[in-house]
Amino acid sequence: MATPSKQYKAIGEDLWKSRTEKVNAELFALTYGALVVQLIQDYEDYGEVNKQLEKMGYNIGTRLIEDFLARSSVGRCSDFREVGEVVAKVGFKSFLNITPTVTHPPPTSRPTSVQRQTSVPNSSFTLTLDENPLAEFVELPEEALEGGLWFSNVLCGVLRGALEMVQMQVQVEFLSDVLRGDETTELRVTLLKYLEEEVPMGDE
Amino acid sequence: MSRLDGLADPPVLYVDGAVMDYLAIEAVSALRASSAVAAARATKIEREMAQAGFVPPPPVPKPHDNRDSVGSNTARPHSYVDEEDEAIRSRLEAIGLHVGANYAEKLCRDRALFSDSLDAVKFICKELWVSCWDKQVDNLRTNHRGVFVLQDNTFKPLTRISSWEGRAETLKRAKLAAALPAGIIRGALSRMGLHGTVIPEVTAPPHCTFQIKLPKNA
């Protein structure tokens, strides 16, 4: 039987409490914000900045997952639904001290604007962030709004990188962001496929 | 009364230290790529203007000069690498300026005005250092004429810098890692009304010194 979500919540909180090195969230937010501004100045293209933030996040994610696996005793998730629970309640909690709400879409597929090539049914979850430590003091100028900047796009990369290291190829995208004037900040994580570990020839 | 205190003094929020470390590390790579793009664009514009006859053609690349690396004895193979590092260093310092100014403003909120520049620098050595890097500065020296040297024997951003490529590469990374903190110090001072320069010096990480030069009238 899968671990009930209340237990994951407790695991996340314990992990957060046991962390010895904590950094003031304001320092973090200020640093990230200034970095985004610098990237905008250098690239002069919001689409490119989104891509670079995601790439940066990917690199961070591939390291972060090792840290996560080392410090937490969470075992292998039995299905993608459980992955969502662990990411929200243990992952986000132990690194950013926030617990986004996880929602899973109903089993029947809805028509979407983007073709999603996924071989696995019931394979996505949405994270709703009530608070976003990255965006603490941020207000986006008109230009950035029109240019399509996803300020916290680094988070998409982090999730993609981290999950790839545990054999899941995912697509992560922002659906909405309060910085852009939306009601909520939502991330959707879609499983594209499981990455098989290499099996030697002749093995069955 | 205590409920009102809660509103006036919102709880301090934290994130995990590892997250900040990884961000700082990846920021260097991200800035390396972005500064190259910016430089390429500037070069292209310069060439176009030269071709159109608006400006004289760009000069032949100058030989390496020591301006950007104070206290360094490592021989650099060619000046291009220096320009690249200098572009990253100045971007990191700029980020630090923003962070330091705003962060110091919050830290200073409830305290009295600084009596003089020494007072302000002491605040940097104690409150700011503790808040950013978990300890106080180990040694502060001044010539009482606007120059201060801050010394930290185990400077937190440098404690995990190492490189399998050897000592020269490690020093290069350490110098870049000190750029953001130097900016934080400079930004903090400027928000306190003291506009000067902060130059980090790293010869044996994690040991690090910062030389602050302030105008004498403070």
Coordinates of C-alpha atoms in Angstrom, one line a residue:
Chain A
M1 CA 0.0 0.0 0.0
A2 CA 1.4 3.4 -0.9
T3 CA 2.6 5.7 1.9
P4 CA -0.3 7.9 3.0
S5 CA 0.2 11.6 2.2
K6 CA 0.2 12.6 5.9
Q7 CA 3.3 10.6 6.4
Y8 CA 5.1 12.3 3.6
K9 CA 4.1 15.6 5.1
A10 CA 5.7 14.5 8.4
I11 CA 8.8 13.2 6.6
G12 CA 9.2 16.6 4.8
E13 CA 8.9 18.5 8.0
D14 CA 11.4 16.3 9.8
L15 CA 13.9 16.7 7.0
W16 CA 13.4 20.5 7.0
K17 CA 13.9 20.7 10.8
S18 CA 17.0 18.5 10.6
R19 CA 18.8 20.7 8.1
T20 CA 21.7 22.4 9.7
E21 CA 22.5 24.9 7.1
K22 CA 19.8 27.4 6.3
V23 CA 20.0 30.6 4.4
N24 CA 17.8 33.6 4.7
A25 CA 15.1 33.4 2.1
E26 CA 15.4 37.1 1.3
L27 CA 19.0 36.7 0.4
F28 CA 18.1 33.8 -1.9
A29 CA 15.2 35.8 -3.5
L30 CA 17.4 38.9 -4.0
T31 CA 20.2 36.9 -5.6
Y32 CA 17.9 35.0 -8.0
G33 CA 16.0 38.2 -9.0
A34 CA 19.2 40.0 -9.8
L35 CA 20.4 37.1 -11.8
V36 CA 17.3 37.1 -13.9
V37 CA 17.7 40.8 -14.5
Q38 CA 21.2 40.2 -15.7
L39 CA 20.2 37.4 -18.0
I40 CA 17.5 39.7 -19.5
Q41 CA 20.1 42.4 -20.1
D42 CA 22.4 39.9 -21.8
Y43 CA 20.0 38.0 -23.9
E44 CA 17.5 40.8 -24.7
D45 CA 15.0 38.0 -25.5
Y46 CA 12.5 36.7 -23.0
G47 CA 12.1 33.4 -24.7
E48 CA 15.8 32.8 -24.6
V49 CA 15.9 33.8 -20.9
N50 CA 13.1 31.3 -20.2
K51 CA 15.3 28.6 -21.9
Q52 CA 18.4 29.6 -20.0
L53 CA 16.6 29.6 -16.6
E54 CA 15.3 26.1 -17.4
K55 CA 18.8 24.9 -18.4
M56 CA 20.3 26.3 -15.2
G57 CA 17.5 24.6 -13.2
Y58 CA 18.3 21.3 -15.0
N59 CA 21.9 21.5 -13.9
I60 CA 20.9 22.3 -10.3
G61 CA 18.3 19.5 -10.3
T62 CA 20.7 16.8 -11.3
R63 CA 22.8 17.7 -8.2
L64 CA 19.9 18.4 -5.9
I65 CA 18.4 14.9 -6.4
E66 CA 21.6 13.3 -5.0
D67 CA 21.4 15.5 -2.0
F68 CA 17.8 14.6 -1.6
L69 CA 18.3 10.8 -1.9
A70 CA 21.2 11.0 0.5
R71 CA 19.3 12.8 3.2
S72 CA 15.8 11.3 2.9
S73 CA 14.8 7.7 3.4
V74 CA 12.0 7.8 0.9
G75 CA 12.1 4.6 -1.1
R76 CA 11.1 4.1 -4.8
C77 CA 7.7 5.5 -5.7
S78 CA 5.2 2.9 -6.8
D79 CA 3.5 5.2 -9.4
F80 CA 3.7 8.7 -10.8
R81 CA 1.0 9.8 -8.5
E82 CA 3.2 9.0 -5.6
V83 CA 6.1 10.9 -7.3
G84 CA 3.9 14.0 -7.2
E85 CA 3.2 13.6 -3.4
V86 CA 6.9 13.1 -2.7
V87 CA 8.0 16.1 -4.8
A88 CA 5.5 18.4 -3.2
K89 CA 5.6 17.3 0.4
V90 CA 9.2 16.1 0.8
G91 CA 11.1 17.7 -2.0
F92 CA 9.8 21.3 -1.9
K93 CA 9.5 21.2 1.8
S94 CA 13.1 20.1 2.6
F95 CA 14.7 22.6 0.1
L96 CA 12.4 25.6 0.0
N97 CA 10.3 25.1 3.1
I98 CA 7.1 25.3 1.1
T99 CA 4.5 22.7 0.4
P100 CA 2.7 23.2 -2.9
T101 CA -0.7 21.5 -3.3
V102 CA -0.7 18.5 -5.6
T103 CA -3.6 17.8 -7.8
H104 CA -3.9 14.9 -10.2
P105 CA -6.1 15.2 -13.3
P106 CA -9.1 12.9 -13.6
P107 CA -8.5 9.7 -15.6
T108 CA -10.4 10.7 -18.7
S109 CA -8.2 12.7 -21.0
R110 CA -9.2 16.3 -21.8
P111 CA -8.4 17.9 -25.2
T112 CA -5.3 19.9 -24.8
S113 CA -3.7 22.5 -27.1
V114 CA -0.4 20.7 -27.2
Q115 CA 0.0 17.1 -28.4
R116 CA 1.4 15.2 -25.5
Q117 CA 3.2 12.1 -26.5
T118 CA 3.0 10.0 -23.4
S119 CA 2.9 6.3 -23.3
V120 CA 1.8 6.1 -19.7
P121 CA -1.8 6.8 -18.6
N122 CA -2.6 9.0 -15.6
S123 CA 0.8 10.5 -15.9
S124 CA 0.7 14.1 -14.8
F125 CA 0.3 16.2 -11.7
T126 CA -0.1 19.9 -11.1
L127 CA 1.6 21.7 -8.3
T128 CA 0.0 24.9 -7.0
L129 CA 2.4 27.2 -5.2
D130 CA 0.7 29.4 -2.6
E131 CA 4.0 31.0 -1.8
N132 CA 7.1 31.2 -4.1
P133 CA 10.3 32.1 -2.3
L134 CA 11.9 33.1 -5.6
A135 CA 9.3 35.8 -6.3
E136 CA 9.3 37.5 -2.9
F137 CA 9.9 41.1 -3.9
V138 CA 9.2 40.8 -7.5
E139 CA 7.0 42.8 -9.8
L140 CA 7.3 42.2 -13.5
P141 CA 7.4 45.2 -15.8
E142 CA 5.0 45.5 -18.7
E143 CA 7.7 44.5 -21.2
A144 CA 8.4 41.3 -19.4
L145 CA 4.8 40.4 -19.2
E146 CA 4.3 41.0 -22.9
G147 CA 7.5 39.2 -23.7
G148 CA 6.3 36.1 -22.0
L149 CA 8.9 35.8 -19.2
W150 CA 8.3 32.9 -16.8
F151 CA 10.2 34.3 -13.8
S152 CA 10.5 31.1 -11.9
N153 CA 11.3 28.9 -14.8
V154 CA 14.3 27.6 -13.0
L155 CA 11.9 25.4 -11.0
C156 CA 10.8 23.6 -14.2
G157 CA 14.4 22.7 -14.9
V158 CA 15.1 21.6 -11.4
L159 CA 12.2 19.1 -11.5
R160 CA 13.2 17.9 -15.0
G161 CA 16.8 17.4 -14.0
A162 CA 16.1 15.7 -10.7
L163 CA 13.5 13.3 -12.1
E164 CA 15.6 12.4 -15.1
M165 CA 18.3 11.2 -12.6
V166 CA 15.7 8.8 -11.2
Q167 CA 14.8 7.4 -14.6
M168 CA 11.8 9.6 -15.5
Q169 CA 11.7 11.8 -18.5
V170 CA 9.2 14.6 -17.7
Q171 CA 8.0 17.8 -19.3
V172 CA 7.5 20.6 -16.8
E173 CA 5.8 23.8 -17.6
F174 CA 4.1 26.8 -15.9
L175 CA 0.4 27.0 -16.4
S176 CA 0.0 30.3 -14.6
D177 CA 1.9 32.7 -12.4
V178 CA 0.7 35.3 -10.0
L179 CA 3.5 37.5 -11.2
R180 CA 1.8 37.6 -14.5
G181 CA -1.5 38.6 -13.0
D182 CA -2.9 35.1 -12.9
E183 CA -5.0 33.8 -9.9
T184 CA -2.5 31.1 -9.0
T185 CA 1.0 29.9 -9.7
E186 CA 0.8 26.4 -11.2
L187 CA 3.3 24.0 -12.6
R188 CA 2.4 20.9 -14.5
V189 CA 4.6 17.9 -14.5
T190 CA 3.9 15.4 -17.3
L191 CA 5.6 12.0 -17.5
L192 CA 6.8 11.3 -21.0
K193 CA 8.4 8.0 -20.4
Y194 CA 10.3 5.9 -18.0
L195 CA 14.0 5.7 -18.8
E196 CA 15.1 2.1 -18.9
E197 CA 18.4 1.4 -17.3
E198 CA 20.7 -0.3 -19.7
V199 CA 20.3 -4.1 -19.7
P200 CA 23.2 -6.2 -21.0
M201 CA 22.4 -8.2 -24.2
G202 CA 21.2 -11.7 -23.5
D203 CA 19.6 -10.9 -20.2
E204 CA 15.9 -11.4 -20.0
Chain B
M1 CA 0.8 43.5 22.1
S2 CA 2.7 40.4 21.1
R3 CA 0.3 39.9 18.1
L4 CA 1.1 43.4 16.8
D5 CA 4.8 42.6 17.2
G6 CA 4.2 39.6 14.9
L7 CA 2.9 41.9 12.2
A8 CA 5.7 44.5 12.6
D9 CA 8.3 41.8 12.8
P10 CA 7.4 39.2 10.3
P11 CA 9.0 35.8 10.9
V12 CA 12.3 35.2 9.1
L13 CA 11.9 32.7 6.3
Y14 CA 14.7 30.3 5.3
V15 CA 15.6 28.1 2.5
D16 CA 18.0 25.2 2.6
G17 CA 21.7 26.2 2.4
A18 CA 22.4 23.7 -0.4
V19 CA 20.0 25.5 -2.7
M20 CA 21.9 28.7 -2.3
D21 CA 25.2 26.9 -3.0
Y22 CA 23.9 25.2 -6.1
L23 CA 22.4 28.5 -7.4
A24 CA 25.7 30.3 -6.9
I25 CA 27.6 27.6 -8.7
E26 CA 25.2 27.4 -11.7
A27 CA 25.0 31.2 -11.8
V28 CA 28.6 31.3 -12.8
S29 CA 28.0 28.9 -15.8
A30 CA 24.8 30.8 -16.8
L31 CA 26.6 34.1 -16.7
R32 CA 29.5 32.7 -18.6
A33 CA 27.1 31.8 -21.4
S34 CA 25.1 35.0 -21.2
S35 CA 28.1 37.4 -21.1
A36 CA 29.5 35.6 -24.2
V37 CA 26.2 36.3 -26.0
A38 CA 26.3 40.0 -24.9
A39 CA 29.9 40.3 -26.0
A40 CA 29.2 38.8 -29.4
R41 CA 26.4 41.2 -29.9
A42 CA 28.5 44.2 -28.9
T43 CA 31.3 43.0 -31.3
K44 CA 28.9 42.6 -34.1
I45 CA 27.5 46.1 -33.6
E46 CA 31.0 47.5 -33.4
R47 CA 31.9 45.8 -36.7
E48 CA 28.8 46.9 -38.5
M49 CA 29.4 50.5 -37.4
A50 CA 33.0 50.2 -38.5
Q51 CA 32.0 48.9 -41.9
A52 CA 29.5 51.7 -42.3
G53 CA 32.3 54.1 -41.6
F54 CA 30.8 55.6 -38.4
V55 CA 33.7 54.5 -36.2
P56 CA 37.3 53.6 -36.8
P57 CA 37.8 49.8 -37.1
P58 CA 38.2 48.0 -33.7
P59 CA 41.8 48.0 -32.4
V60 CA 44.0 44.9 -32.3
P61 CA 43.5 43.1 -29.0
K62 CA 45.6 44.7 -26.3
P63 CA 48.2 42.6 -24.3
H64 CA 47.1 41.4 -20.9
D65 CA 47.0 44.0 -18.2
N66 CA 46.7 43.4 -14.5
R67 CA 43.7 45.7 -13.8
D68 CA 41.1 43.1 -13.1
S69 CA 43.0 40.7 -10.9
V70 CA 44.4 42.3 -7.8
G71 CA 47.1 40.2 -6.1
S72 CA 47.2 37.5 -8.6
N73 CA 50.5 35.9 -9.6
T74 CA 49.0 33.2 -11.7
A75 CA 50.1 33.6 -15.3
R76 CA 47.2 33.7 -17.7
P77 CA 47.7 32.1 -21.1
H78 CA 45.9 34.8 -23.2
S79 CA 43.9 37.9 -22.6
Y80 CA 40.6 36.4 -23.9
V81 CA 40.2 34.3 -20.9
D82 CA 40.7 37.3 -18.7
E83 CA 38.0 39.3 -20.6
E84 CA 35.6 36.4 -20.1
D85 CA 36.3 36.1 -16.4
E86 CA 36.2 39.9 -16.0
A87 CA 32.7 39.9 -17.6
I88 CA 31.5 37.2 -15.2
R89 CA 33.2 38.9 -12.3
S90 CA 31.6 42.3 -12.9
R91 CA 28.1 40.7 -13.4
L92 CA 28.5 38.8 -10.1
E93 CA 29.5 42.0 -8.4
A94 CA 26.5 43.8 -9.9
I95 CA 24.2 41.1 -8.5
G96 CA 26.0 41.5 -5.2
L97 CA 25.4 45.2 -5.2
H98 CA 21.7 44.7 -5.6
V99 CA 21.5 42.0 -2.9
G100 CA 23.8 43.9 -0.4
A101 CA 22.0 47.2 -0.7
N102 CA 18.5 45.8 -0.2
Y103 CA 19.5 43.2 2.4
A104 CA 21.5 45.7 4.5
E105 CA 18.6 48.1 4.4
K106 CA 16.4 45.5 6.1
L107 CA 19.0 44.6 8.6
C108 CA 19.5 48.2 9.6
R109 CA 15.9 49.0 9.9
D110 CA 15.6 49.1 13.7
R111 CA 19.0 50.4 14.6
A112 CA 20.3 53.9 15.1
L113 CA 22.2 55.8 12.5
F114 CA 25.9 55.0 12.1
S115 CA 28.1 57.5 13.9
D116 CA 31.0 57.1 11.4
S117 CA 32.4 54.9 8.7
L118 CA 34.2 52.7 11.3
D119 CA 30.8 52.1 12.9
A120 CA 29.3 51.1 9.6
V121 CA 32.2 48.8 8.7
K122 CA 31.9 47.1 12.1
F123 CA 28.3 46.5 11.4
I124 CA 29.3 44.8 8.2
C125 CA 31.9 42.7 10.0
K126 CA 29.3 41.6 12.6
E127 CA 25.7 41.7 11.7
L128 CA 25.9 41.4 7.9
W129 CA 28.6 38.7 8.0
V130 CA 26.7 36.6 10.5
S131 CA 23.4 37.0 8.6
C132 CA 25.0 36.0 5.2
W133 CA 27.9 33.8 6.2
D134 CA 27.1 32.4 9.7
K135 CA 30.1 34.0 11.5
Q136 CA 31.8 37.3 12.2
V137 CA 34.8 38.6 10.4
D138 CA 38.0 37.3 12.1
N139 CA 40.1 40.4 11.8
L140 CA 39.5 44.1 11.0
R141 CA 42.3 46.5 10.3
T142 CA 42.1 50.2 9.3
N143 CA 44.5 53.0 8.6
H144 CA 41.8 55.5 9.9
R145 CA 42.0 57.2 6.5
G146 CA 39.2 55.3 4.7
V147 CA 40.9 52.0 4.1
F148 CA 39.7 48.9 5.9
V149 CA 40.9 45.3 5.5
L150 CA 38.5 42.6 6.6
Q151 CA 39.9 39.1 7.0
D152 CA 38.0 35.9 7.2
N153 CA 39.9 32.7 7.7
T154 CA 37.2 30.3 6.7
F155 CA 35.0 32.3 4.4
K156 CA 31.8 30.3 3.8
P157 CA 31.5 30.7 0.0
L158 CA 35.0 29.4 -0.4
T159 CA 34.9 26.4 1.9
R160 CA 33.7 24.1 -0.8
I161 CA 35.7 25.3 -3.7
S162 CA 38.1 22.8 -5.0
S163 CA 39.1 21.6 -8.4
W164 CA 40.6 18.4 -9.6
E165 CA 42.4 20.5 -12.3
G166 CA 44.8 21.8 -9.7
R167 CA 45.7 24.9 -7.7
A168 CA 45.5 27.4 -10.5
E169 CA 42.0 26.4 -11.5
T170 CA 40.9 26.4 -7.8
L171 CA 42.2 29.9 -7.4
K172 CA 40.4 31.1 -10.5
R173 CA 37.1 29.7 -9.2
A174 CA 37.7 31.1 -5.7
K175 CA 38.2 34.6 -7.1
L176 CA 35.0 34.3 -9.0
A177 CA 33.2 33.0 -5.9
A178 CA 34.4 36.0 -3.9
A179 CA 33.0 38.5 -6.5
L180 CA 29.4 38.2 -5.4
P181 CA 30.2 38.7 -1.7
A182 CA 32.4 41.7 -2.5
G183 CA 29.4 43.2 -4.3
I184 CA 27.2 42.5 -1.3
I185 CA 29.6 44.4 1.0
R186 CA 29.9 47.2 -1.5
G187 CA 26.1 47.4 -2.0
A188 CA 25.5 47.4 1.8
L189 CA 28.0 50.2 2.3
S190 CA 26.5 52.3 -0.5
R191 CA 23.0 51.9 0.9
M192 CA 24.4 53.3 4.2
G193 CA 25.7 56.3 2.3
L194 CA 29.3 55.2 1.9
H195 CA 30.4 54.9 -1.7
G196 CA 33.7 53.2 -2.2
T197 CA 35.3 50.1 -3.6
V198 CA 35.6 46.6 -2.3
I199 CA 38.3 44.4 -3.6
P200 CA 38.6 40.7 -2.6
E201 CA 41.9 38.9 -2.3
V202 CA 42.2 35.2 -2.3
T203 CA 45.5 33.4 -2.2
A204 CA 44.7 30.5 0.0
P205 CA 41.0 29.5 0.1
P206 CA 39.0 29.5 2.3
H207 CA 41.0 32.3 3.7
C208 CA 39.9 35.6 2.2
T209 CA 40.4 39.3 2.7
F210 CA 38.4 42.3 1.5
Q211 CA 39.9 45.7 1.1
I212 CA 37.4 48.5 1.4
K213 CA 38.3 52.0 0.3
L214 CA 36.0 54.7 1.4
P215 CA 36.1 58.5 0.8
K216 CA 37.9 60.1 3.7
N217 CA 35.3 62.6 4.8
A218 CA 32.9 59.9 6.2

